[in-house]
Each structure stands twice: as C-alpha cells, then as structure tokens.
mmCIF file of C-alpha atoms in Angstrom:
data_model
loop_
_atom_site.group_PDB
_atom_site.id
_atom_site.type_symbol
_atom_site.label_atom_id
_atom_site.label_comp_id
_atom_site.label_asym_id
_atom_site.label_seq_id
_atom_site.Cartn_x
_atom_site.Cartn_y
_atom_site.Cartn_z
ATOM 1 C CA UNK Q 1 18.830 -10.043 23.704
ATOM 2 C CA UNK Q 2 22.180 -10.548 21.980
ATOM 3 C CA UNK Q 3 20.537 -12.638 19.251
ATOM 4 C CA UNK Q 4 18.203 -9.781 18.377
ATOM 5 C CA UNK Q 5 21.102 -7.312 18.427
ATOM 6 C CA UNK Q 6 23.041 -9.603 16.043
ATOM 7 C CA UNK Q 7 20.017 -9.831 13.719
ATOM 8 C CA UNK Q 8 19.647 -6.046 13.744
ATOM 9 C CA UNK Q 9 23.349 -5.628 12.945
ATOM 10 C CA UNK Q 10 22.922 -7.999 10.011
ATOM 11 C CA UNK Q 11 19.822 -6.334 8.497
ATOM 12 C CA UNK Q 12 20.579 -2.682 9.335
ATOM 13 C CA UNK Q 13 21.536 -1.086 6.015
ATOM 14 C CA UNK Q 14 20.242 1.605 3.651
ATOM 15 C CA UNK Q 15 18.145 -0.830 1.593
ATOM 16 C CA UNK Q 16 16.325 -2.141 4.675
ATOM 17 C CA UNK Q 17 15.922 1.406 5.966
ATOM 18 C CA UNK Q 18 14.284 2.599 2.724
ATOM 19 C CA UNK Q 19 11.935 -0.413 2.553
ATOM 20 C CA UNK Q 20 10.863 0.014 6.189
ATOM 21 C CA UNK Q 21 10.452 3.774 5.732
ATOM 22 C CA UNK Q 22 8.150 3.270 2.719
ATOM 23 C CA UNK Q 23 6.134 0.677 4.651
ATOM 24 C CA UNK Q 24 5.984 2.985 7.667
ATOM 25 C CA UNK Q 25 4.755 5.995 5.665
ATOM 26 C CA UNK Q 26 1.948 3.909 4.150
ATOM 27 C CA UNK Q 27 0.373 3.389 7.573
ATOM 28 C CA UNK Q 28 -0.316 6.993 8.677
ATOM 29 C CA UNK Q 29 -0.819 8.113 5.077
ATOM 30 C CA UNK Q 30 -3.315 5.418 4.127
ATOM 31 C CA UNK Q 31 -4.099 2.470 6.408
ATOM 32 C CA UNK Q 32 -4.492 4.207 9.764
ATOM 33 C CA UNK Q 33 -5.915 7.423 8.301
ATOM 34 C CA UNK Q 34 -8.633 5.475 6.505
ATOM 35 C CA UNK Q 35 -9.336 3.400 9.619
ATOM 36 C CA UNK Q 36 -9.722 6.534 11.761
ATOM 37 C CA UNK Q 37 -11.984 8.149 9.171
ATOM 38 C CA UNK Q 38 -14.097 4.982 8.944
ATOM 39 C CA UNK Q 39 -14.425 4.729 12.732
ATOM 40 C CA UNK Q 40 -15.641 8.345 12.861
ATOM 41 C CA UNK Q 41 -18.037 7.740 9.970
ATOM 42 C CA UNK Q 42 -19.526 4.641 11.605
ATOM 43 C CA UNK Q 43 -19.761 6.428 14.963
ATOM 44 C CA UNK Q 44 -21.526 9.358 13.310
ATOM 45 C CA UNK Q 45 -19.155 11.872 14.898
ATOM 46 C CA UNK Q 46 -15.430 12.551 15.228
ATOM 47 C CA UNK Q 47 -14.193 10.415 18.112
ATOM 48 C CA UNK Q 48 -10.945 8.998 16.768
ATOM 49 C CA UNK Q 49 -9.118 5.913 17.950
ATOM 50 C CA UNK Q 50 -8.184 5.408 21.585
ATOM 51 C CA UNK Q 51 -4.629 4.517 20.495
ATOM 52 C CA UNK Q 52 -3.870 8.122 19.538
ATOM 53 C CA UNK Q 53 -5.097 9.862 22.692
ATOM 54 C CA UNK Q 54 -2.606 11.374 25.126
ATOM 55 C CA UNK Q 55 -2.820 11.742 28.869
ATOM 56 C CA UNK Q 56 -4.140 9.380 31.507
ATOM 57 C CA UNK Q 57 -7.942 9.370 31.505
ATOM 58 C CA UNK Q 58 -9.588 5.929 31.818
ATOM 59 C CA UNK Q 59 -13.029 7.538 32.152
ATOM 60 C CA UNK Q 60 -12.583 9.226 28.767
ATOM 61 C CA UNK Q 61 -11.511 5.893 27.264
ATOM 62 C CA UNK Q 62 -14.661 4.156 28.532
ATOM 63 C CA UNK Q 63 -16.754 7.065 27.237
ATOM 64 C CA UNK Q 64 -15.137 6.738 23.799
ATOM 65 C CA UNK Q 65 -15.947 3.006 23.727
ATOM 66 C CA UNK Q 66 -19.593 3.793 24.514
ATOM 67 C CA UNK Q 67 -19.800 6.584 21.923
ATOM 68 C CA UNK Q 68 -18.461 4.488 19.042
ATOM 69 C CA UNK Q 69 -21.675 2.547 18.611
ATOM 70 C CA UNK Q 70 -21.872 -1.127 17.597
ATOM 71 C CA UNK Q 71 -20.683 -0.762 13.982
ATOM 72 C CA UNK Q 72 -17.670 1.399 14.844
ATOM 73 C CA UNK Q 73 -16.759 -0.911 17.748
ATOM 74 C CA UNK Q 74 -16.851 -3.946 15.435
ATOM 75 C CA UNK Q 75 -14.777 -2.179 12.767
ATOM 76 C CA UNK Q 76 -12.277 -0.850 15.326
ATOM 77 C CA UNK Q 77 -11.876 -4.358 16.764
ATOM 78 C CA UNK Q 78 -11.078 -5.736 13.288
ATOM 79 C CA UNK Q 79 -8.599 -2.908 12.719
ATOM 80 C CA UNK Q 80 -6.841 -3.596 16.024
ATOM 81 C CA UNK Q 81 -6.565 -7.296 15.126
ATOM 82 C CA UNK Q 82 -5.213 -6.697 11.608
ATOM 83 C CA UNK Q 83 -3.658 -3.358 10.669
ATOM 84 C CA UNK Q 84 -2.599 -2.490 14.211
ATOM 85 C CA UNK Q 85 -0.829 -5.821 14.588
ATOM 86 C CA UNK Q 86 1.425 -5.064 11.617
ATOM 87 C CA UNK Q 87 2.066 -1.348 12.244
ATOM 88 C CA UNK Q 88 3.964 -1.783 15.549
ATOM 89 C CA UNK Q 89 6.267 -4.326 13.902
ATOM 90 C CA UNK Q 90 7.014 -1.887 11.083
ATOM 91 C CA UNK Q 91 7.704 1.171 13.251
ATOM 92 C CA UNK Q 92 9.690 -0.840 15.810
ATOM 93 C CA UNK Q 93 11.887 -2.390 13.138
ATOM 94 C CA UNK Q 94 12.351 0.994 11.456
ATOM 95 C CA UNK Q 95 13.452 2.666 14.688
ATOM 96 C CA UNK Q 96 15.653 -0.299 15.665
ATOM 97 C CA UNK Q 97 17.374 -0.260 12.262
ATOM 98 C CA UNK Q 98 17.936 3.504 12.485
ATOM 99 C CA UNK Q 99 19.348 3.193 16.010
ATOM 100 C CA UNK Q 100 21.562 0.278 14.981
ATOM 101 C CA UNK Q 101 22.911 2.208 11.999
ATOM 102 C CA UNK Q 102 23.581 5.261 14.160
ATOM 103 C CA UNK Q 103 25.225 3.547 17.133
ATOM 104 C CA UNK Q 104 27.007 0.378 16.000
ATOM 105 C CA UNK Q 105 30.799 0.487 16.061
ATOM 106 C CA UNK Q 106 30.865 4.001 17.506
ATOM 107 C CA UNK Q 107 32.992 5.118 20.465
ATOM 108 C CA UNK Q 108 30.031 7.119 21.806
ATOM 109 C CA UNK Q 109 27.727 4.128 21.501
ATOM 110 C CA UNK Q 110 25.276 4.055 24.370
ATOM 111 C CA UNK Q 111 24.287 0.776 25.890
ATOM 112 C CA UNK Q 112 23.352 -2.125 23.593
ATOM 113 C CA UNK Q 113 19.773 -2.004 24.862
ATOM 114 C CA UNK Q 114 19.151 1.310 23.098
ATOM 115 C CA UNK Q 115 18.681 -0.517 19.783
ATOM 116 C CA UNK Q 116 16.105 -2.750 21.492
ATOM 117 C CA UNK Q 117 14.105 0.107 23.027
ATOM 118 C CA UNK Q 118 11.667 0.287 20.071
ATOM 119 C CA UNK Q 119 10.583 -3.267 20.883
ATOM 120 C CA UNK Q 120 9.370 -2.046 24.280
ATOM 121 C CA UNK Q 121 7.029 0.239 22.316
ATOM 122 C CA UNK Q 122 5.877 -2.775 20.307
ATOM 123 C CA UNK Q 123 5.165 -4.768 23.486
ATOM 124 C CA UNK Q 124 3.245 -1.915 25.129
ATOM 125 C CA UNK Q 125 1.354 -1.239 21.878
ATOM 126 C CA UNK Q 126 0.243 -4.886 21.740
ATOM 127 C CA UNK Q 127 -0.819 -4.801 25.398
ATOM 128 C CA UNK Q 128 -2.722 -1.571 24.753
ATOM 129 C CA UNK Q 129 -4.400 -3.160 21.715
ATOM 130 C CA UNK Q 130 -5.414 -6.196 23.791
ATOM 131 C CA UNK Q 131 -7.119 -3.969 26.358
ATOM 132 C CA UNK Q 132 -8.827 -1.931 23.632
ATOM 133 C CA UNK Q 133 -10.148 -5.091 21.961
ATOM 134 C CA UNK Q 134 -11.334 -6.326 25.364
ATOM 135 C CA UNK Q 135 -13.246 -3.090 26.029
ATOM 136 C CA UNK Q 136 -14.710 -2.977 22.512
ATOM 137 C CA UNK Q 137 -15.795 -6.610 22.468
ATOM 138 C CA UNK Q 138 -17.251 -6.749 25.989
ATOM 139 C CA UNK Q 139 -19.309 -3.550 25.696
ATOM 140 C CA UNK Q 140 -21.882 -2.719 27.191
ATOM 141 C CA UNK Q 141 -20.005 -4.172 30.138
ATOM 142 C CA UNK Q 142 -17.365 -1.626 31.114
ATOM 143 C CA UNK Q 143 -14.371 -2.360 33.304
ATOM 144 C CA UNK Q 144 -12.491 0.491 34.942
ATOM 145 C CA UNK Q 145 -9.505 -1.799 35.729
ATOM 146 C CA UNK Q 146 -9.185 -2.701 32.014
ATOM 147 C CA UNK Q 147 -9.448 0.993 31.082
ATOM 148 C CA UNK Q 148 -6.743 1.854 33.631
ATOM 149 C CA UNK Q 149 -4.499 -0.890 32.217
ATOM 150 C CA UNK Q 150 -5.137 0.477 28.735
ATOM 151 C CA UNK Q 151 -4.035 3.926 29.869
ATOM 152 C CA UNK Q 152 -0.925 2.525 31.605
ATOM 153 C CA UNK Q 153 0.084 0.576 28.478
ATOM 154 C CA UNK Q 154 -0.660 3.571 26.251
ATOM 155 C CA UNK Q 155 1.459 5.849 28.441
ATOM 156 C CA UNK Q 156 4.312 3.298 28.469
ATOM 157 C CA UNK Q 157 4.037 2.980 24.671
ATOM 158 C CA UNK Q 158 4.303 6.736 24.145
ATOM 159 C CA UNK Q 159 7.147 7.088 26.675
ATOM 160 C CA UNK Q 160 9.210 4.279 25.131
ATOM 161 C CA UNK Q 161 8.478 5.639 21.646
ATOM 162 C CA UNK Q 162 9.536 9.128 22.769
ATOM 163 C CA UNK Q 163 12.743 7.747 24.282
ATOM 164 C CA UNK Q 164 13.475 5.893 21.038
ATOM 165 C CA UNK Q 165 12.966 9.100 19.066
ATOM 166 C CA UNK Q 166 15.173 10.970 21.541
ATOM 167 C CA UNK Q 167 17.987 8.475 20.963
ATOM 168 C CA UNK Q 168 17.487 8.792 17.194
ATOM 169 C CA UNK Q 169 17.858 12.580 17.480
ATOM 170 C CA UNK Q 170 20.883 12.178 19.760
ATOM 171 C CA UNK Q 171 22.474 9.751 17.290
ATOM 172 C CA UNK Q 172 21.762 12.059 14.354
ATOM 173 C CA UNK Q 173 23.271 14.984 16.272
ATOM 174 C CA UNK Q 174 26.444 12.966 16.922
ATOM 175 C CA UNK Q 175 26.555 11.738 13.309
ATOM 176 C CA UNK Q 176 26.195 15.285 11.933
ATOM 177 C CA UNK Q 177 28.832 16.510 14.394
ATOM 178 C CA UNK Q 178 31.245 13.827 13.189
ATOM 179 C CA UNK Q 179 30.582 14.750 9.552
ATOM 180 C CA UNK Q 180 31.085 18.471 10.260
ATOM 181 C CA UNK Q 181 34.496 17.788 11.833
ATOM 182 C CA UNK Q 182 35.617 16.124 8.608
ATOM 183 C CA UNK Q 183 34.812 19.206 6.533
#
C-alpha cells in the first residue's frame, strides 16, 4: 500500500493530470460511445452495455445477454477484453492523481487509503468484466449465480467510484476554501 502511495506522490502533478484527463475524455467521447453504438447496431435494437446499468437486477442482465444476439455478444466480449481493460486503469489513475494532489501534505488530509480508493473501483470493474465475458461467452447457457456476482461487482464498482468522486468534491471544497481565505 505504501509503495503505491509513494508512486502516486511521485507522479501526481499537473502534467500527469492533463495527460490522464485527455486520455479519460477519449473513452466516453469516442471508444466507449462507439462500442455502445456498435453493440446496439449488431443487436438490432438499443440495449446498451451491461456495465452502464444501475440497480441490482440479475434477471435483467441475463435478459440483456440473450437479447444481444451472437454478433453483438462476440463484439461486446472483444470490447470487454480490450477497451474495457484499459479504461479502468485510466480513470483509476486519474482519480488517484487528483486525490493525491488534493490531500497530500494537508492538515485536513483524510486517511492515506483515500488516494487508493479508485483502485477498488478498478478491481470491481475487472471482476464485473470477467463475469460479463463469462455470461457472453457461455450463452445460451445462463447462470444466475454469475449474473448475481456481476451485479454485486457492478454495485461495488459504482459505490467505490461514487465515494472517490465524493472525496474529490470534498477535497476541492477544502482547496477552494483555503484559496478564499487568502483573498
């Protein structure tokens, strides 16, 4: 844990932040948008990726897998094993760098683990992706336990991501407050 915190302290600067931000923006603006559009096109209807659904509904997840059709399932599997392996690294590093820049060397610094919280999102995202690939590649066989695991990992991903964003907002609030006191 301390090694990763040291690495983050070393790389967390404006240059790294800008590079990661540009990389991050490219995913929803191009890579993931095009993948979602292609999945819908191959499925013949707007279904969207499982990754972006909210709530806990394993039955809906299994229904989505069935509705994709063979071409969309094959394409979605490739996307999960390529683009969606890189994206979690990018957003986790971006959030970790932001949190490190906001909280290092500050008297109001929360616990050191806050800067590592985005990597929990990465872990849960990878576990979610593994269950999605399993469901896509084993269809027409459908496993409710795998769908439930997918929903658990997806929920944990969104919760850890939301917590990370909450700490970013908290850090920004404190940073702005400090700047306002100087004026």
